[in-house]
XYZ file of C-alpha atoms in Angstrom:
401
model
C -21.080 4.212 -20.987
C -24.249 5.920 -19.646
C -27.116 7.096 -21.311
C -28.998 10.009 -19.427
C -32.348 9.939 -19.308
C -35.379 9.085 -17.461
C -37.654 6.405 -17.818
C -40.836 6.472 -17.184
C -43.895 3.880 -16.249
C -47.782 3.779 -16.158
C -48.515 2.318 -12.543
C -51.719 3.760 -10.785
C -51.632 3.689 -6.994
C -53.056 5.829 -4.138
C -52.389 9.353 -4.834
C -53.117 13.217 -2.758
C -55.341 15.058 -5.486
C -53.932 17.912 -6.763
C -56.608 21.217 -5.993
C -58.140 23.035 -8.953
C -58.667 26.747 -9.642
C -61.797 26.598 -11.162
C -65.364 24.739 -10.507
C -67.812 25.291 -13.660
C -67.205 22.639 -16.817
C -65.355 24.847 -18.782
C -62.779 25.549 -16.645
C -62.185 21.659 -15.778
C -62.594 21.137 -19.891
C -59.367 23.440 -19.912
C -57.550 21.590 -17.583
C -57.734 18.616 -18.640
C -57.178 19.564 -22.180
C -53.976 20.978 -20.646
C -53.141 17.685 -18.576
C -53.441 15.633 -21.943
C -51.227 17.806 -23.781
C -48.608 17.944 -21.297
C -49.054 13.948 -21.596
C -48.597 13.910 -25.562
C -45.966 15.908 -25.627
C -44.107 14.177 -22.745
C -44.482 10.654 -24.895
C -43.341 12.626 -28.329
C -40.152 13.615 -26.742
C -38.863 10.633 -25.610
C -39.868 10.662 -22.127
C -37.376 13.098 -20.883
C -39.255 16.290 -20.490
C -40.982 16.164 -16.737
C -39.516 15.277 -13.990
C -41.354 12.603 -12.299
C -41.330 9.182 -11.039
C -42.850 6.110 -11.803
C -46.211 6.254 -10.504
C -46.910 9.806 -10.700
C -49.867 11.733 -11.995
C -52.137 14.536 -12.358
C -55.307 14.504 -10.369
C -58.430 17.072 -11.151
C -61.127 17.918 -9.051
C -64.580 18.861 -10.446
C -67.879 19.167 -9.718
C -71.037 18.557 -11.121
C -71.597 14.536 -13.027
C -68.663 12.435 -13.999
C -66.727 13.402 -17.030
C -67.203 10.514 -19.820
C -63.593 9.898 -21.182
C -62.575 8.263 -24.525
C -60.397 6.351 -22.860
C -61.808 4.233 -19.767
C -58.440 2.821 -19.066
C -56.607 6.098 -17.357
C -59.519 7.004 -15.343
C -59.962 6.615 -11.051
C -62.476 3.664 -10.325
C -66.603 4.107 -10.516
C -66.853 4.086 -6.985
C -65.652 8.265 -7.480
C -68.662 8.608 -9.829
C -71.339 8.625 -6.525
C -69.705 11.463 -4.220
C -70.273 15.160 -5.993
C -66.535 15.349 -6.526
C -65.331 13.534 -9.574
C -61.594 12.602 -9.061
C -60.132 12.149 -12.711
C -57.015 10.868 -12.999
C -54.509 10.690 -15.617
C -51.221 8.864 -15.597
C -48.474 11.096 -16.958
C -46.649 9.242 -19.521
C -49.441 6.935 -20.572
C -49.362 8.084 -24.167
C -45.833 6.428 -24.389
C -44.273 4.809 -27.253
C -43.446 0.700 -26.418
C -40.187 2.014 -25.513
C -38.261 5.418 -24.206
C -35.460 6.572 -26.224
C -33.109 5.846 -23.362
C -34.039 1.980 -23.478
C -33.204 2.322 -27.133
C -30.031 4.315 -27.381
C -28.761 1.418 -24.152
C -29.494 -0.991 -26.938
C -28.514 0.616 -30.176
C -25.140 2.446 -29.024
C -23.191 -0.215 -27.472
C -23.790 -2.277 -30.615
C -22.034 -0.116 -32.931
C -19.332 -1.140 -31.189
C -19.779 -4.061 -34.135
C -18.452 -1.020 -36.832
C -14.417 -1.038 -35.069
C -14.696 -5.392 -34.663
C -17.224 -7.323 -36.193
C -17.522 -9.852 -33.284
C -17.729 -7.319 -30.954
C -21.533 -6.263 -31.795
C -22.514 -9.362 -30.968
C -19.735 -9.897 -27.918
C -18.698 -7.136 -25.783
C -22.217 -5.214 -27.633
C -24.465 -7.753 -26.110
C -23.575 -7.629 -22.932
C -23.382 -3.864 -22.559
C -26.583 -3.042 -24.060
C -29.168 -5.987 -21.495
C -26.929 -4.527 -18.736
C -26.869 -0.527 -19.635
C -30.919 -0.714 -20.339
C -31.198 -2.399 -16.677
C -29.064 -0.257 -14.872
C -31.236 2.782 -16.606
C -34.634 1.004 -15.495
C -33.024 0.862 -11.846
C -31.608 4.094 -11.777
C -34.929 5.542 -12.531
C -37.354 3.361 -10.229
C -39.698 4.443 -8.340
C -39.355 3.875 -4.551
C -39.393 0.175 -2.947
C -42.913 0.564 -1.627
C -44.262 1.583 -5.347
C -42.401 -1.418 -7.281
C -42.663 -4.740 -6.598
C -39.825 -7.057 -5.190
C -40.333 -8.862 -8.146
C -40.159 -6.085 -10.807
C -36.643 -4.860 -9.127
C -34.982 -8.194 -8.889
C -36.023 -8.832 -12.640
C -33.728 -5.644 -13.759
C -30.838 -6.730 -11.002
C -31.068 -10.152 -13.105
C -30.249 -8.566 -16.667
C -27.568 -5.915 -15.079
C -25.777 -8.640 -13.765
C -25.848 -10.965 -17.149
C -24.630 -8.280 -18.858
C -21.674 -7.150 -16.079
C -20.770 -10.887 -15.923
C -21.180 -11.872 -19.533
C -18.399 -8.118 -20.345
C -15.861 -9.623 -17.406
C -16.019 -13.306 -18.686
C -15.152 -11.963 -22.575
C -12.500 -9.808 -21.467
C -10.643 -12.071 -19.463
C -11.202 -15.128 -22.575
C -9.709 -12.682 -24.936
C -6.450 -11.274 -23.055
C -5.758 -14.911 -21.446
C -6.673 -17.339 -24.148
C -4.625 -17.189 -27.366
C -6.946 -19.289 -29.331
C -9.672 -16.410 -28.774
C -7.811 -13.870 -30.177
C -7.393 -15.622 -33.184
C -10.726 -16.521 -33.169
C -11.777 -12.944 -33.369
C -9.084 -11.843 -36.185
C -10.681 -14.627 -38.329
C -14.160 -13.293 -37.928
C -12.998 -9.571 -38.861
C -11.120 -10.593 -41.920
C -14.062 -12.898 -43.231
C -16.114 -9.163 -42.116
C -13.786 -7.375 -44.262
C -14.212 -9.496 -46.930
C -18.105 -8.459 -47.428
C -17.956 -5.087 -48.353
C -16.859 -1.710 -45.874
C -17.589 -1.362 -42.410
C -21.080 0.567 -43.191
C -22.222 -2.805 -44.340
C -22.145 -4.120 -41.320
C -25.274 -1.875 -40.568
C -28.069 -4.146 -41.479
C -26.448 -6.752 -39.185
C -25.812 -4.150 -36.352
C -29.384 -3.073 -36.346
C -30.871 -6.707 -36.256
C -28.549 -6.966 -33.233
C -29.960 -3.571 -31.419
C -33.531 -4.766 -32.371
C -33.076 -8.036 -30.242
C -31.168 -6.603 -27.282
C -34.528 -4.430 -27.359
C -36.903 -7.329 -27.020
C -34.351 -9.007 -24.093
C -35.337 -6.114 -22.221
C -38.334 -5.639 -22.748
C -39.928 -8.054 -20.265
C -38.359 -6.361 -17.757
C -40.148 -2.952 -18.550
C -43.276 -4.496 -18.488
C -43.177 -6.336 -15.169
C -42.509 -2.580 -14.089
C -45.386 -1.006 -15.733
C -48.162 -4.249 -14.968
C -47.047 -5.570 -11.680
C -48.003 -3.275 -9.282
C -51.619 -3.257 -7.801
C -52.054 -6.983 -8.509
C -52.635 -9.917 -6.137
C -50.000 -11.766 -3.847
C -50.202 -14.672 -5.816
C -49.291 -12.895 -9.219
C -46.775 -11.367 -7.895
C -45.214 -14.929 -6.602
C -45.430 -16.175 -9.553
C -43.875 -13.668 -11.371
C -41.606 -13.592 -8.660
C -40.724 -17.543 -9.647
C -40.436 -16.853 -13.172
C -37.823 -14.098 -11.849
C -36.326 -16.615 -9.612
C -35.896 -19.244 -12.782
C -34.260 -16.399 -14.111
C -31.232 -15.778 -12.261
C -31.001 -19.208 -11.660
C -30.639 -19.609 -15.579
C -27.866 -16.718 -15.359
C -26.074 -18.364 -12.515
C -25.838 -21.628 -14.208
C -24.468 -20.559 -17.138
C -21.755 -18.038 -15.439
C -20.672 -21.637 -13.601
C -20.540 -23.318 -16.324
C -18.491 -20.332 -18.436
C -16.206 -20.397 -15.125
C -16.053 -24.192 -14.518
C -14.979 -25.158 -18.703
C -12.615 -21.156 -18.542
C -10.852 -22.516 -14.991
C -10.692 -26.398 -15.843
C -8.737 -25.701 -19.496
C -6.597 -23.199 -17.774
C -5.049 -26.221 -15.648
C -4.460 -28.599 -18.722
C -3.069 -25.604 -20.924
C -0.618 -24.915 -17.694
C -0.184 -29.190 -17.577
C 0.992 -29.047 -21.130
C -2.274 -30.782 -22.701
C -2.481 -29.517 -26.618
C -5.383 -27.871 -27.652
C -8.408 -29.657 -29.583
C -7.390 -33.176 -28.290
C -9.755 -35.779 -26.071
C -8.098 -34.902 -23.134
C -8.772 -30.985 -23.471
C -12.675 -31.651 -23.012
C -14.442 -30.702 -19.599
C -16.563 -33.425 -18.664
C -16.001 -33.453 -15.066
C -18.388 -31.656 -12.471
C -21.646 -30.292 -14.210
C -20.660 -31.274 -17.452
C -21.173 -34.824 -16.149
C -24.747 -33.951 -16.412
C -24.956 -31.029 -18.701
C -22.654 -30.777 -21.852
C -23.202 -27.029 -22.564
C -24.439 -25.125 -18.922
C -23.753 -22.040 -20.683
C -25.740 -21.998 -23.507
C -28.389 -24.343 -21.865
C -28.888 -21.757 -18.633
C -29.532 -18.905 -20.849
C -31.907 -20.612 -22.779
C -33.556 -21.143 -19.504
C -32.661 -17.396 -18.230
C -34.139 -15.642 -20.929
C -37.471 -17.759 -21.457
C -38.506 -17.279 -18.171
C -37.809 -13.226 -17.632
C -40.230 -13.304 -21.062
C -42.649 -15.422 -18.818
C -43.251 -13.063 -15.993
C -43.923 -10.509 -18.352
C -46.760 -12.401 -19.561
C -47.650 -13.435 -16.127
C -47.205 -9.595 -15.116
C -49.566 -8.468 -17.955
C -52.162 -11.397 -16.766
C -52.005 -10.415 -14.005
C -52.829 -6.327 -14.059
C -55.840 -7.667 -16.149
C -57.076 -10.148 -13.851
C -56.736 -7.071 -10.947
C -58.900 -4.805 -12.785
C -56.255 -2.929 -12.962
C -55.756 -0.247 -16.132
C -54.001 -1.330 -19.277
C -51.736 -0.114 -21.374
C -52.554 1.922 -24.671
C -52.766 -0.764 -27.227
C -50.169 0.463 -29.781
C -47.609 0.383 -26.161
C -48.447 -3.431 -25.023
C -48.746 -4.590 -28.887
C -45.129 -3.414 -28.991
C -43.715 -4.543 -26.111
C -45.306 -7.963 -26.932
C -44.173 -8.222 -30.360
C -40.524 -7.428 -29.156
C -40.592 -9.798 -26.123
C -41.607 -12.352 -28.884
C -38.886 -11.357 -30.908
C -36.630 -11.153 -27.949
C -37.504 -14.467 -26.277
C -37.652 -16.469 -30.002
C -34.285 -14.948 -31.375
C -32.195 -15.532 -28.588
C -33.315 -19.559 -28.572
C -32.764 -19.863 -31.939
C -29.114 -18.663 -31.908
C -28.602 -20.649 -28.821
C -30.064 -23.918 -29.819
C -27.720 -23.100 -33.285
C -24.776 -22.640 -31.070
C -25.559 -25.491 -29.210
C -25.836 -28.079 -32.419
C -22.560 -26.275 -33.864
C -20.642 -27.214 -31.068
C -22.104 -30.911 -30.906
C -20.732 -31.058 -34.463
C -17.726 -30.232 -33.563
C -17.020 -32.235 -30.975
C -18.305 -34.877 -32.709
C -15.979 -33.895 -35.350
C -12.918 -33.806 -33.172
C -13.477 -36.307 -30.282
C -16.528 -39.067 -32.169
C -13.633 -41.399 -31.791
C -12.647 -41.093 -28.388
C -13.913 -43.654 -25.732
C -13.601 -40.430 -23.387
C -16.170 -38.302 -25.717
C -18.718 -41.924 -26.156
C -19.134 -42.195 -22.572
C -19.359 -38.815 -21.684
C -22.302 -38.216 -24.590
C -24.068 -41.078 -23.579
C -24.438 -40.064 -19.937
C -25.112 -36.319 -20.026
C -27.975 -34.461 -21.739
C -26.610 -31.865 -24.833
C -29.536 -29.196 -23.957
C -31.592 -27.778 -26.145
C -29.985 -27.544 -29.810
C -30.877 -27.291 -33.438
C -28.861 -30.071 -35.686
C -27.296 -32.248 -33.143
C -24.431 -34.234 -33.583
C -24.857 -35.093 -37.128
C -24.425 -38.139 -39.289
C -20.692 -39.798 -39.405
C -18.185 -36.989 -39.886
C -15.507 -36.606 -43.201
C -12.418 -37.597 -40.815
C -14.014 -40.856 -40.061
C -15.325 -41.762 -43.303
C -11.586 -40.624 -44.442
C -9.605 -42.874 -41.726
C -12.363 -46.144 -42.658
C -10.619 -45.729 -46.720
C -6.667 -45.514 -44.875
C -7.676 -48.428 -43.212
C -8.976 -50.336 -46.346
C -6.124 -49.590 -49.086
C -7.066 -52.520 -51.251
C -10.567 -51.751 -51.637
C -9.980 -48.197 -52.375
C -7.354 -49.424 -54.985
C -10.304 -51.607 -56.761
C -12.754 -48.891 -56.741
């Protein structure tokens, strides 16, 4: 799927001014009551109505004293102010809304998907929408020397999570019968709660925190640039954490997908001691997957904080309030969401196992030298099956009670 469009940051760099027709005050008045329209109604439409770059903007000349703005922010630094030439300049796009309509539609359209299979909002609709809305933010950057290193590899990092994560699913469901079963359970239990329009709710929760996933990744584009080295290293770390939290959990997804392959192909029945992976990283780590996105996606939301640290520390302008309040509040809701469903997912499958294996000597030893990652729950208490086999195995007592 592609969504056309073009997106559009607030960066200020060097730029050639632009020459103006007229010299008295009114004249420069018009202009730049001109430039600010052209601004407004640029943001109102989406984003999708000049064609620019990141970057960009429109540069006035006047003469005469320094025109006193409403807003400081947009404006060329006070060392203008002295010569007799004011240079006023004004970001085009500044007036944006936290983010362009094509950001949303890559996060909103994929996850209808969720209306034909339930599971597949949150699946297959996942994956496409981080890796659609990254591939957009690429498509549209501005050249190497106006982005950062940083900001570039930060949207390479969320294209390729969402490639990978698409190509892992499909594979799991045409290869692995168990999966497809899986996901006709979880559309008849679907089915049971009313049509597919009721489904929407759920499928717009979804699109809201794909949105704040990528979010960090537009702001490192629109703060990083003009800061100092040292900002942009450590963004560049927390950008660094963050495909090493991808890559980690793609090896583990490959490892566990790869390792049960060979035991279904040696024979070795399904849910049974012998069927768990605790060879390799899962020595160490019981669930890579879940525990490297955890790690993945809570440090892309850290170098957008650094990012926006950083463009303050450098002087540099900010955005419009009503732009970095929402980009904040959905990298929040991003960052939080996605750690609470994995730590969830993590503690449901340490229930489960310990459902399945707490008896094994295999599952004991492997628990008690590897860490579980970060999880909600745990293992539990002693499971029903247990507590069920401890009565089998005491007839006479259960006969007296």
């Amino acid at each position: 799927m592609s969504v056309p469009s073009l997106v559009t940051m607030h960066e200020q760099h060097r730029h050639s001014p632009s020459t103006a027709t007229g010299r008295d005050g009114p004249a420069a008045s018009r202009i730049l009551a001109l430039s600010v329209l052209l601004a407004t109604l640029h943001a109102s439409s989406g984003l999708s109505t000049l064609p620019y770059r990141a970057g960009s903007s429109l540069t006035i000349k006047t003469t005469g004293p320094r025109l006193s703005p409403s807003r400081p922010a947009p404006f060329a630094p006070d060392t203008q102010s002295r010569t007799s030439l004011a240079a006023v300049t004004l970001p085009v796009g500044l007036l944006s809304a936290p983010l362009p309509i094509s950001i949303c539609a890559a996060c909103l359209l994929p996850t209808t998907i969720g209306y034909y299979r339930s599971e597949y909002g949150v699946s297959y609709g996942y994956g496409m929408a981080v890796g659609i809305s990254a591939i957009i933010l690429l498509r549209h950057a501005s050249t190497p020397a106006n982005l950062p290193a940083a900001a570039v590899w930060h949207a390479f990092a969320l294209a390729f999570y969402g490639a990978r994560l698409c190509v892992f699913l499909a594979y799991r469901e045409i290869n692995v019968e168990r999966f497809q079963k899986m996901r006709e359970r979880i559309e008849e239990r679907a089915k049971t709660r009313g049509g597919r329009l009721a489904r929407t709710p759920f499928i717009m929760s979804c699109a809201l925190l794909y949105a704040g996933l990528v979010a960090p990744v537009v702001l490192t584009r629109m703060c990083l640039s003009g800061t100092g080295v040292w900002w942009n290293r450590a963004v560049g770390a927390c950008v660094g954490m963050t495909w090493a939290g991808f890559l980690f959990a793609a090896f583990g997804d490959t490892a566990k997908s790869v390792a049960k392959a060979s035991r279904r192909r040696d024979g070795v029945p399904e849910d049974t001691p012998e069927m768990l992976v605790t060879e390799g990283v899962f020595s160490v780590v019981r669930h890579p997957n879940y525990t490297g996105e955890a790690i993945g996606w809570t440090a892309s939301a850290a170098a957008a904080f650094i990012a926006i640290a950083a463009r303050s520390a450098a002087g540099c302008p900010l955005l419009p309030r009503m732009t970095l309040g929402g980009l904040l509040m959905l990298c929040g809701v991003g960052v939080a969401g996605i750690n609470f469903i994995l730590a969830n997912a993590t503690g449901g499958l340490e229930r489960r196992h310990m459902e399945m294996y707490g008896e094994s000597p295999k599952y004991e030893k492997w628990v008690k030298s590897s860490w579980g990652g970060f999880s909600i729950g745990g293992r539990g208490k002693v499971t029903k099956s247990k507590e069920l086999k401890e009565k089998e195995e005491k007839p006479e007592e259960d006969f007296m009670i």
